[in-house]
Coordinates of C-alpha atoms and ligand atoms in Angstrom, one line a residue:
M411 CA 3.3 30.6 2.0
N412 CA 6.5 31.0 4.9
I413 CA 5.0 33.4 7.4
L414 CA 4.5 31.6 10.8
K415 CA 1.2 32.9 11.3
D416 CA -0.4 31.9 7.9
I417 CA 1.4 28.5 8.1
L418 CA -0.4 28.1 11.3
Y419 CA -3.7 28.7 9.5
K420 CA -6.4 26.3 10.8
V421 CA -3.8 24.6 13.4
N422 CA -5.9 24.3 16.9
L423 CA -3.2 26.4 19.2
N424 CA -3.5 25.8 23.0
A425 CA -0.6 28.3 23.9
V426 CA 1.9 30.7 21.9
V427 CA 5.2 31.9 23.3
G428 CA 6.7 34.7 21.1
G429 CA 5.8 36.1 17.9
T430 CA 4.2 34.4 14.9
N431 CA 4.7 37.1 12.2
V432 CA 8.0 35.5 11.5
T433 CA 9.5 34.2 8.3
I434 CA 9.9 30.1 8.3
N435 CA 12.2 28.6 5.6
A436 CA 11.3 24.8 6.0
I437 CA 9.0 22.8 8.2
H438 CA 10.8 19.6 9.8
F439 CA 10.3 17.2 12.4
D440 CA 13.5 15.6 11.9
S441 CA 16.0 17.6 14.2
R442 CA 18.8 16.5 12.0
K443 CA 17.6 18.3 9.0
V444 CA 16.9 21.3 10.7
E445 CA 18.7 24.6 9.5
E446 CA 18.6 28.3 10.1
N447 CA 15.3 29.8 10.4
D448 CA 13.3 26.8 10.2
A449 CA 10.2 25.3 12.0
F450 CA 10.5 21.9 14.1
V451 CA 7.5 20.3 15.0
A452 CA 8.1 17.6 17.7
V453 CA 6.2 14.4 17.1
R454 CA 5.9 11.5 19.5
G455 CA 6.8 8.5 17.4
T456 CA 6.8 4.8 18.1
V457 CA 10.4 4.6 19.1
F458 CA 11.7 8.3 19.5
D459 CA 10.3 11.1 20.8
G460 CA 10.6 14.5 19.1
H461 CA 10.1 16.5 22.4
D462 CA 13.6 15.2 23.4
Y463 CA 15.3 16.6 20.3
I464 CA 13.9 20.3 20.9
D465 CA 17.1 21.7 22.4
V466 CA 19.1 20.2 19.0
A467 CA 16.6 21.5 16.6
I468 CA 17.4 24.9 18.3
K469 CA 21.1 24.6 18.3
Q470 CA 20.6 23.8 14.5
G471 CA 18.8 26.8 13.9
A472 CA 15.3 26.2 14.6
I473 CA 13.4 29.5 15.3
A474 CA 9.7 28.1 16.1
I475 CA 9.2 24.9 18.3
I476 CA 5.5 23.3 17.7
C477 CA 5.0 20.7 20.3
E478 CA 2.6 19.1 22.6
A479 CA 4.2 20.1 25.8
L480 CA 6.1 23.2 26.3
P481 CA 9.7 22.8 27.6
T482 CA 10.5 24.1 31.2
S483 CA 12.9 26.5 30.0
L484 CA 12.7 28.5 27.0
V485 CA 15.2 30.1 24.6
D486 CA 14.8 33.6 23.7
G487 CA 14.1 34.7 20.2
V488 CA 12.4 31.3 19.8
T489 CA 8.7 31.0 19.0
Y490 CA 6.7 28.1 21.2
I491 CA 3.6 26.6 20.0
E492 CA 1.9 24.0 21.9
V493 CA -0.9 21.9 20.0
D494 CA -3.0 19.0 21.0
Y495 CA -1.6 16.4 18.5
S496 CA 1.6 17.4 16.6
N497 CA 1.0 15.2 13.9
K498 CA -1.9 16.4 13.1
A499 CA -0.6 20.1 13.4
L500 CA 2.4 19.1 11.2
A501 CA 0.0 17.7 8.3
I502 CA -1.9 21.0 8.4
M503 CA 1.1 23.3 8.4
A504 CA 2.5 21.2 5.5
S505 CA -0.6 22.0 3.4
N506 CA -0.4 25.5 4.2
Y507 CA 3.1 25.9 3.6
Y508 CA 2.7 24.3 -0.1
D509 CA -0.3 26.5 -0.7
S510 CA -2.7 23.8 0.0
P511 CA -1.6 21.7 -3.0
S512 CA -4.6 19.4 -2.8
D513 CA -7.2 22.0 -3.4
N514 CA -6.1 22.3 -7.0
L515 CA -6.3 18.7 -8.2
K516 CA -8.5 16.0 -7.9
L517 CA -7.1 13.7 -5.1
V518 CA -8.4 10.2 -4.7
G519 CA -7.1 8.2 -1.4
V520 CA -7.2 4.3 -1.7
T521 CA -7.5 2.5 1.7
G522 CA -8.4 -1.1 2.9
T523 CA -5.9 -4.4 3.6
N524 CA -5.1 -5.6 0.1
G525 CA -5.3 -3.8 -3.5
K526 CA -4.2 -0.4 -2.5
T527 CA -1.3 -0.4 -5.0
T528 CA -2.9 -2.2 -7.7
I529 CA -5.7 -0.2 -7.6
T530 CA -3.9 3.3 -7.5
T531 CA -1.3 2.2 -10.0
L532 CA -3.9 0.8 -12.5
L533 CA -6.1 4.5 -12.1
Y534 CA -2.8 6.1 -12.7
Q535 CA -2.7 4.3 -16.0
L536 CA -6.1 4.6 -16.9
F537 CA -6.4 8.2 -16.5
K538 CA -2.9 8.7 -18.2
N539 CA -4.1 6.7 -21.2
A540 CA -7.4 8.8 -21.2
G541 CA -5.2 11.9 -22.0
Y542 CA -4.7 13.4 -18.6
K543 CA -1.6 14.5 -16.6
V544 CA -1.9 12.2 -13.3
G545 CA 0.0 11.8 -10.3
L546 CA 0.4 8.8 -8.2
L547 CA 1.7 8.2 -4.4
S548 CA 2.1 4.6 -4.1
T549 CA 4.1 2.1 -2.1
V550 CA 6.0 1.2 -5.3
K551 CA 6.6 4.3 -6.7
I552 CA 5.5 8.2 -6.9
L553 CA 4.9 9.5 -10.0
V554 CA 4.3 13.1 -11.0
G555 CA 3.0 13.1 -14.6
D556 CA 5.8 10.9 -16.4
T557 CA 8.5 11.7 -13.6
E558 CA 9.6 8.8 -11.1
Y559 CA 10.5 9.4 -7.7
K560 CA 11.3 6.3 -4.9
A561 CA 8.8 5.5 -2.7
T562 CA 9.8 4.4 0.9
H563 CA 6.5 4.1 2.9
T564 CA 2.8 3.4 2.1
T565 CA 1.8 6.7 3.0
P566 CA 4.9 9.2 3.1
D567 CA 5.0 11.9 5.9
S568 CA 2.7 14.8 5.5
V569 CA 5.4 17.2 4.4
T570 CA 6.7 14.9 1.9
I571 CA 2.9 14.2 0.5
N572 CA 2.4 17.9 0.0
K573 CA 5.5 18.5 -1.4
Y574 CA 4.6 15.9 -4.2
L575 CA 1.1 17.4 -4.6
K576 CA 2.9 21.0 -4.9
L577 CA 5.0 19.5 -7.5
M578 CA 2.0 17.9 -9.4
N579 CA 0.3 21.4 -9.2
D580 CA 3.6 23.1 -10.9
A581 CA 3.5 20.0 -13.5
G582 CA -0.5 20.6 -14.4
V583 CA -1.4 17.5 -13.1
E584 CA -5.5 17.0 -13.0
Y585 CA -5.8 14.0 -11.0
C586 CA -3.7 12.0 -8.0
F587 CA -4.2 8.6 -6.9
M588 CA -2.7 8.0 -3.4
E589 CA -2.5 5.0 -1.2
V590 CA -3.8 5.5 2.2
S591 CA -2.2 3.0 4.8
S592 CA -3.9 2.8 8.4
H593 CA -0.8 3.8 9.8
G594 CA -0.8 7.1 8.0
I595 CA -4.5 7.6 8.9
H596 CA -3.7 6.9 12.4
Q597 CA -0.7 9.5 12.2
G598 CA -2.6 12.1 10.9
R599 CA -0.8 12.2 7.6
A600 CA -3.4 12.7 5.6
E601 CA -5.1 15.6 7.7
G602 CA -5.4 19.0 5.7
L603 CA -5.8 17.1 2.4
R604 CA -8.7 17.9 0.6
F605 CA -10.0 14.3 -1.3
E606 CA -12.0 14.4 -4.5
G607 CA -13.1 10.9 -3.2
G608 CA -12.2 7.9 -0.9
V609 CA -12.0 4.3 -1.9
F610 CA -12.5 1.2 0.4
T611 CA -11.1 -2.2 -0.9
N612 CA -11.3 -4.7 1.7
L613 CA -10.3 -5.4 5.4
S614 CA -8.5 -8.5 6.7
H615 CA -5.9 -9.5 9.6
D616 CA -2.9 -7.3 9.0
H617 CA -1.1 -4.8 10.9
L618 CA -2.0 -6.1 14.3
D619 CA 1.6 -5.6 15.4
Y620 CA 0.8 -1.9 15.2
H621 CA -3.2 -1.5 15.9
K622 CA -3.8 -3.6 19.3
T623 CA -7.4 -5.0 17.8
F624 CA -9.1 -5.5 14.7
A625 CA -11.7 -3.0 15.8
E626 CA -9.1 -0.5 16.2
Y627 CA -7.7 -1.3 12.8
R628 CA -11.4 -1.0 11.2
D629 CA -11.9 2.1 12.8
V630 CA -8.6 4.0 11.8
K631 CA -9.8 3.0 8.2
K632 CA -13.4 4.3 8.8
S633 CA -11.9 7.6 10.4
F634 CA -10.7 8.3 6.8
F635 CA -14.1 8.1 5.2
D636 CA -15.7 10.2 8.4
G637 CA -13.2 12.9 7.5
L638 CA -14.3 13.3 3.8
S639 CA -16.3 16.7 2.8
P640 CA -19.9 16.4 1.6
K641 CA -18.6 17.2 -2.0
A642 CA -16.4 14.2 -2.2
F643 CA -17.6 10.5 -3.1
A644 CA -17.0 7.6 -0.5
L645 CA -17.0 4.1 -2.7
S646 CA -16.9 1.1 -0.6
N647 CA -16.8 -2.7 -1.2
G648 CA -20.6 -4.0 -0.5
D649 CA -19.4 -7.5 -0.6
D650 CA -16.7 -7.0 2.4
K651 CA -18.4 -7.4 5.7
N652 CA -16.7 -4.0 6.9
G653 CA -17.9 -2.5 3.5
L654 CA -21.0 -0.6 5.1
V655 CA -19.5 -0.2 8.2
M656 CA -16.9 2.7 6.3
L657 CA -19.7 4.4 5.2
Q658 CA -21.8 4.4 8.2
N659 CA -20.8 7.9 9.6
T660 CA -19.2 9.7 6.4
V661 CA -21.1 13.2 5.0
A662 CA -19.7 12.2 1.6
K663 CA -21.8 10.8 -1.0
K664 CA -22.0 6.9 -0.6
Y665 CA -21.6 4.4 -3.0
T666 CA -20.9 0.6 -3.1
Y667 CA -19.4 -1.7 -5.5
A668 CA -20.0 -5.6 -5.7
L669 CA -19.9 -8.9 -7.5
K670 CA -22.4 -10.6 -4.9
G671 CA -24.8 -8.4 -3.0
Y672 CA -26.7 -5.2 -4.0
A673 CA -24.6 -2.7 -4.9
D674 CA -24.5 0.7 -7.5
Y675 CA -21.5 -0.8 -9.4
K676 CA -22.2 -4.4 -10.2
A677 CA -19.9 -7.2 -12.1
Q678 CA -19.9 -10.7 -12.9
I679 CA -17.0 -12.7 -14.0
L680 CA -17.9 -14.4 -17.1
E681 CA -14.4 -16.2 -17.6
N682 CA -11.2 -16.1 -15.1
E683 CA -8.4 -17.6 -16.9
F684 CA -4.4 -17.4 -16.9
S685 CA -4.7 -15.0 -19.9
G686 CA -7.2 -12.5 -17.8
L687 CA -10.5 -12.0 -17.1
L688 CA -13.8 -11.4 -18.7
L689 CA -16.3 -9.6 -16.9
S690 CA -19.7 -8.0 -17.1
I691 CA -19.7 -4.6 -15.9
D692 CA -23.0 -2.7 -15.5
G693 CA -24.0 -4.8 -18.1
S694 CA -21.4 -4.7 -20.6
E695 CA -18.7 -7.0 -21.5
V696 CA -15.1 -6.3 -20.9
W697 CA -11.8 -8.4 -21.1
T698 CA -9.0 -7.4 -18.8
R699 CA -5.4 -8.7 -18.6
L700 CA -5.4 -9.0 -14.8
I701 CA -6.2 -12.2 -13.4
G702 CA -8.2 -13.5 -10.4
N703 CA -11.5 -12.9 -8.5
F704 CA -10.0 -10.5 -6.3
N705 CA -8.8 -8.4 -9.3
A706 CA -12.4 -8.5 -10.5
Y707 CA -13.1 -6.6 -7.5
N708 CA -10.2 -4.3 -8.3
V709 CA -11.2 -3.4 -11.9
L710 CA -14.8 -2.8 -10.8
A711 CA -13.4 -0.2 -8.2
I712 CA -11.6 1.6 -10.9
Y713 CA -14.3 1.2 -13.0
A714 CA -16.8 2.9 -10.3
T715 CA -13.9 5.4 -9.3
A716 CA -13.1 6.4 -13.1
E717 CA -17.2 6.7 -13.5
L718 CA -17.5 9.2 -10.3
L719 CA -15.0 11.2 -11.5
G720 CA -16.6 12.1 -14.5
L721 CA -15.3 10.0 -17.5
E722 CA -18.0 8.3 -19.9
K723 CA -18.5 4.6 -19.4
V724 CA -17.7 3.5 -23.0
E725 CA -14.6 5.1 -22.6
I726 CA -13.4 3.5 -19.3
L727 CA -14.3 0.1 -20.6
R728 CA -12.1 0.8 -23.6
L729 CA -9.3 1.7 -21.0
I730 CA -10.0 -1.0 -18.8
S731 CA -9.4 -3.8 -21.6
D732 CA -5.8 -1.9 -22.3
L733 CA -4.5 -2.1 -18.6
Q734 CA -1.3 -3.9 -17.8
S735 CA -0.6 -5.7 -14.6
V736 CA 1.1 -4.0 -12.0
S737 CA 4.8 -5.1 -10.8
G738 CA 5.1 -7.7 -8.4
R739 CA 1.4 -8.1 -8.1
F740 CA 0.4 -11.6 -10.1
Q741 CA 3.4 -11.1 -12.5
Y742 CA 4.2 -13.9 -14.4
F743 CA 5.6 -15.5 -17.2
I744 CA 5.5 -19.0 -18.9
S745 CA 9.2 -20.5 -19.3
D746 CA 10.0 -22.7 -22.9
E747 CA 9.5 -25.8 -20.4
K748 CA 6.0 -24.6 -20.1
I749 CA 6.5 -23.9 -16.3
T750 CA 4.4 -21.0 -15.1
A751 CA 6.3 -18.9 -12.8
I752 CA 4.1 -16.2 -10.7
V753 CA 5.7 -13.4 -8.7
D754 CA 3.1 -11.9 -6.2
Y755 CA 3.2 -9.3 -3.3
A756 CA 0.9 -11.6 -1.0
H757 CA 2.4 -11.5 2.4
T758 CA -1.0 -11.7 4.7
P759 CA -2.7 -14.6 5.0
D760 CA -5.9 -13.3 3.0
A761 CA -4.0 -12.2 0.2
L762 CA -1.8 -15.6 0.2
K763 CA -5.2 -17.3 0.3
N764 CA -6.5 -15.5 -2.9
V765 CA -3.5 -15.8 -4.7
L766 CA -3.5 -19.6 -4.2
E767 CA -7.5 -19.8 -4.7
T768 CA -7.1 -18.0 -8.0
I769 CA -4.3 -20.2 -9.2
N770 CA -6.2 -22.9 -8.1
S771 CA -9.5 -22.1 -9.7
I772 CA -7.4 -21.9 -13.0
R773 CA -5.1 -24.8 -13.2
T774 CA -5.7 -28.4 -14.0
K775 CA -5.2 -31.6 -11.8
N776 CA -2.5 -32.4 -13.4
E777 CA -0.5 -29.2 -13.0
S778 CA 1.0 -28.8 -9.8
L779 CA 1.4 -25.9 -7.9
I780 CA 4.6 -25.2 -5.9
T781 CA 4.8 -22.4 -3.5
V782 CA 7.8 -20.6 -2.0
V783 CA 6.9 -18.4 1.0
G784 CA 7.9 -16.8 4.2
C785 CA 6.8 -14.2 6.5
G786 CA 8.8 -11.0 7.7
G787 CA 10.6 -10.6 11.1
D788 CA 9.9 -7.7 13.8
R789 CA 6.2 -7.8 12.3
D790 CA 2.9 -9.5 13.5
K791 CA 3.7 -13.1 14.5
T792 CA 0.2 -14.2 14.6
K793 CA 0.2 -14.5 11.0
R794 CA 2.9 -17.0 10.7
P795 CA 1.2 -20.3 11.5
K796 CA -1.9 -19.0 9.5
M797 CA 0.2 -18.5 6.3
G798 CA 1.8 -21.8 6.7
H799 CA -1.5 -23.4 7.0
I800 CA -3.2 -21.9 3.7
A801 CA 0.0 -22.4 1.9
S802 CA 0.3 -26.3 2.8
E803 CA -3.6 -26.7 2.4
L804 CA -3.7 -25.0 -1.2
S805 CA -0.6 -26.1 -2.9
T806 CA 0.9 -29.4 -4.3
K807 CA 4.0 -28.6 -2.4
V808 CA 5.5 -25.9 -0.4
I809 CA 9.0 -24.3 0.3
F810 CA 9.1 -22.1 3.1
T811 CA 12.0 -19.7 3.2
S812 CA 12.8 -16.1 4.6
D813 CA 11.2 -12.8 3.8
N814 CA 12.9 -9.8 5.3
P815 CA 13.9 -11.6 8.7
R816 CA 15.1 -8.3 10.1
S817 CA 16.4 -8.8 13.5
E818 CA 14.8 -12.2 14.1
K819 CA 16.4 -15.5 13.3
P820 CA 15.1 -16.5 10.1
E821 CA 14.8 -20.1 11.3
T822 CA 12.8 -19.3 14.4
I823 CA 10.1 -17.6 12.0
I824 CA 10.3 -20.5 10.1
E825 CA 9.3 -22.7 13.1
D826 CA 6.4 -20.4 13.6
I827 CA 5.0 -21.1 10.2
E828 CA 5.5 -25.0 10.3
K829 CA 3.6 -24.7 13.6
G830 CA 0.1 -24.2 11.1
V831 CA 0.9 -27.0 9.0
E832 CA -1.4 -29.9 9.3
P833 CA 0.1 -33.3 10.2
Q834 CA -1.5 -34.5 6.6
N835 CA 0.4 -31.9 5.0
F836 CA 3.9 -32.6 6.5
K837 CA 5.2 -34.6 3.4
K838 CA 4.4 -31.6 1.3
T839 CA 6.2 -28.9 2.9
L840 CA 10.0 -28.1 3.2
S841 CA 12.1 -25.5 4.7
I842 CA 15.1 -23.7 3.0
V843 CA 16.5 -20.4 4.6
D844 CA 18.2 -19.2 1.7
R845 CA 15.5 -17.7 -0.3
K846 CA 17.9 -17.9 -3.8
Q847 CA 18.0 -21.8 -2.8
A848 CA 14.3 -22.0 -2.0
I849 CA 13.5 -20.6 -5.6
K850 CA 16.2 -22.9 -7.2
T851 CA 14.8 -25.9 -5.8
A852 CA 11.2 -24.9 -6.9
C853 CA 12.6 -24.6 -10.2
Q854 CA 13.9 -27.9 -10.0
L855 CA 11.0 -29.6 -8.7
A856 CA 8.7 -28.1 -11.1
E857 CA 8.0 -30.0 -14.5
A858 CA 6.1 -28.9 -17.6
N859 CA 2.6 -27.2 -17.1
D860 CA 3.3 -26.8 -13.3
I861 CA 2.9 -23.4 -11.7
I862 CA 5.4 -21.8 -9.4
L863 CA 4.4 -19.4 -7.1
I864 CA 7.0 -17.1 -5.2
A865 CA 4.9 -15.0 -2.8
G866 CA 5.5 -11.9 -0.2
K867 CA 8.0 -9.5 -1.8
G868 CA 6.4 -8.7 -5.1
H869 CA 8.2 -5.7 -6.7
E870 CA 10.8 -5.4 -3.8
T871 CA 14.3 -5.6 -4.9
Y872 CA 16.0 -6.5 -1.5
Q873 CA 15.9 -8.7 1.4
E874 CA 16.2 -6.7 4.6
V875 CA 18.4 -8.6 7.5
N876 CA 19.3 -6.8 10.7
G877 CA 19.1 -3.3 9.4
Q878 CA 20.9 -4.0 6.0
R879 CA 19.4 -4.1 2.4
F880 CA 20.6 -6.9 0.1
D881 CA 19.9 -6.9 -3.5
F882 CA 17.2 -9.5 -4.3
D883 CA 14.6 -9.9 -6.8
D884 CA 12.4 -12.7 -6.9
Y885 CA 11.1 -12.2 -10.5
K886 CA 14.8 -11.9 -11.8
T887 CA 15.8 -15.0 -9.3
V888 CA 13.3 -17.3 -11.0
E889 CA 13.7 -16.1 -14.5
E890 CA 17.3 -17.2 -14.4
F891 CA 17.1 -20.4 -12.6
L892 CA 14.5 -21.5 -15.3
K893 CA 16.7 -20.2 -18.0
Q894 CA 19.7 -22.3 -16.8
L895 CA 17.3 -25.2 -16.4
Q896 CA 16.4 -25.2 -19.9
K897 CA 20.1 -25.5 -21.0
Ligands
LIG1076 P1 -1.9 -3.3 -0.9 O1 -1.1 -2.0 -1.9 O2 -3.0 -2.7 -0.1 O3 -0.7 -4.1 -0.3 P2 -1.5 -4.8 -3.4 O4 -2.2 -4.0 -4.7 O5 -0.1 -4.2 -3.5 O6 -2.3 -4.1 -2.1 O7 -1.6 -6.1 -3.2 C1 -1.1 -6.9 -2.4 C2 -1.4 -8.6 -2.7 O8 -2.8 -8.5 -2.4 C3 -1.4 -8.6 -4.2 O9 -0.4 -9.0 -4.4 C4 -2.7 -9.5 -4.2 O10 -2.0 -11.0 -4.0 C5 -3.8 -9.2 -3.1 N1 -4.7 -8.3 -3.5 C6 -4.7 -7.6 -4.5 N2 -5.8 -7.0 -4.6 C7 -6.6 -7.6 -3.6 C8 -8.0 -7.6 -3.6 N3 -8.7 -6.7 -3.8 N4 -8.7 -8.6 -2.4 C9 -7.7 -9.2 -1.8 N5 -6.3 -9.6 -2.1 C10 -6.0 -8.8 -2.9

């Protein structure tokens, strides 16, 4: 669809100056990308304001400007549209432009602090193994059937989302699983999308650098469920204290899953070991390679979602037993020296606690746990001492190190982390700024049957310092050092 007036269908227009019966080539919110006959949507970002770039966009060839405030002087031959909220307008326009691609597939959005990547990726795997053509929009990658694209944000911008959904339509994709971040919801990126269902994982302290209060963060997540249609399902974690809040005002069909409390979908952990979890789901036993309590929640959410999407119970249980773990999410191997190395993306206090408790619930007293962890720069600083506290309380030894320091001094970040360590745990901790050295030291300290946890970066293959990304891969690094030590 490329006539401006059609692209504006369902967008709330405050003012229109100029004709809307014009043909638009593409929609952009980055003025540098604008070419002849494109539409430019001026979006107010956290750093830049698109309204300052309207002139640039017109010089580059924009023939339609969508903005929240009309410029004082208007250029002849350009159509100006004033809207309340450009981000929302952009999302609806993007959907119209790509012929409402979410209408042609079953799209499920997964939101919450932790578990989004795991759940969406495993749902992709499960439906693929069931024989369907599937799409995935996750932090780690974007998949259109079997074709992989690089992901840059948890929830990409709305034009990108719709572009991929359109590619999925063209490829005959039936189901798409998408991570929906709180930033994404807040910036209206999921507006105009038709969701078949929404899944809530859990809510904890994260992104408080972006959202001012926990209540605001919660309400942003909740607004995703408020926006679902009556035909959609809203599936929430009944054991999370915010789980029911998410469902409060939604008109979608409400369902819950839980391990502890009453819920529509129930599971129980029968066995929890390094080799996997044995669960009882809705009365049937199922074994999965995924490890740890939190993965029991993830598996249950996957089970419930698959059931709500119409798969047979027996089939789902069979598919769950075939699931492979997700890259950088409790990814592990055991060296010849019997040292277990685990790489996990846990970069929030809650996720770190979960991973450490999971390991502690499985390891024996004779097996030491050596944790390597850091905190990112230019992000929520309040979580630093919390992570220092948790890591030192729940590990035998801890090495604090760098994790994407960005524009901050890594030493300062580490000092913030150290503030959370209780005096009785001082002797357990050690700080090594260089992440590679920190991992090497952990490998040198480890003895047979010990466990090394490298937390924070998971699947990431870089270290971000001062706007530059250097190659770095936790999994490869620990693998190499453990091999070297064997020689
Ligand atoms: P997200 O995409 O929401 O950040 P991930 O699936 O990438 O979540 O998991 C991030 C980290 O959080 C994992 O590495 C794991 O340590 C932890 N985690 C995963 N699922 C859960 C869950 N359901 N509850 C708590 N922690 C979880």
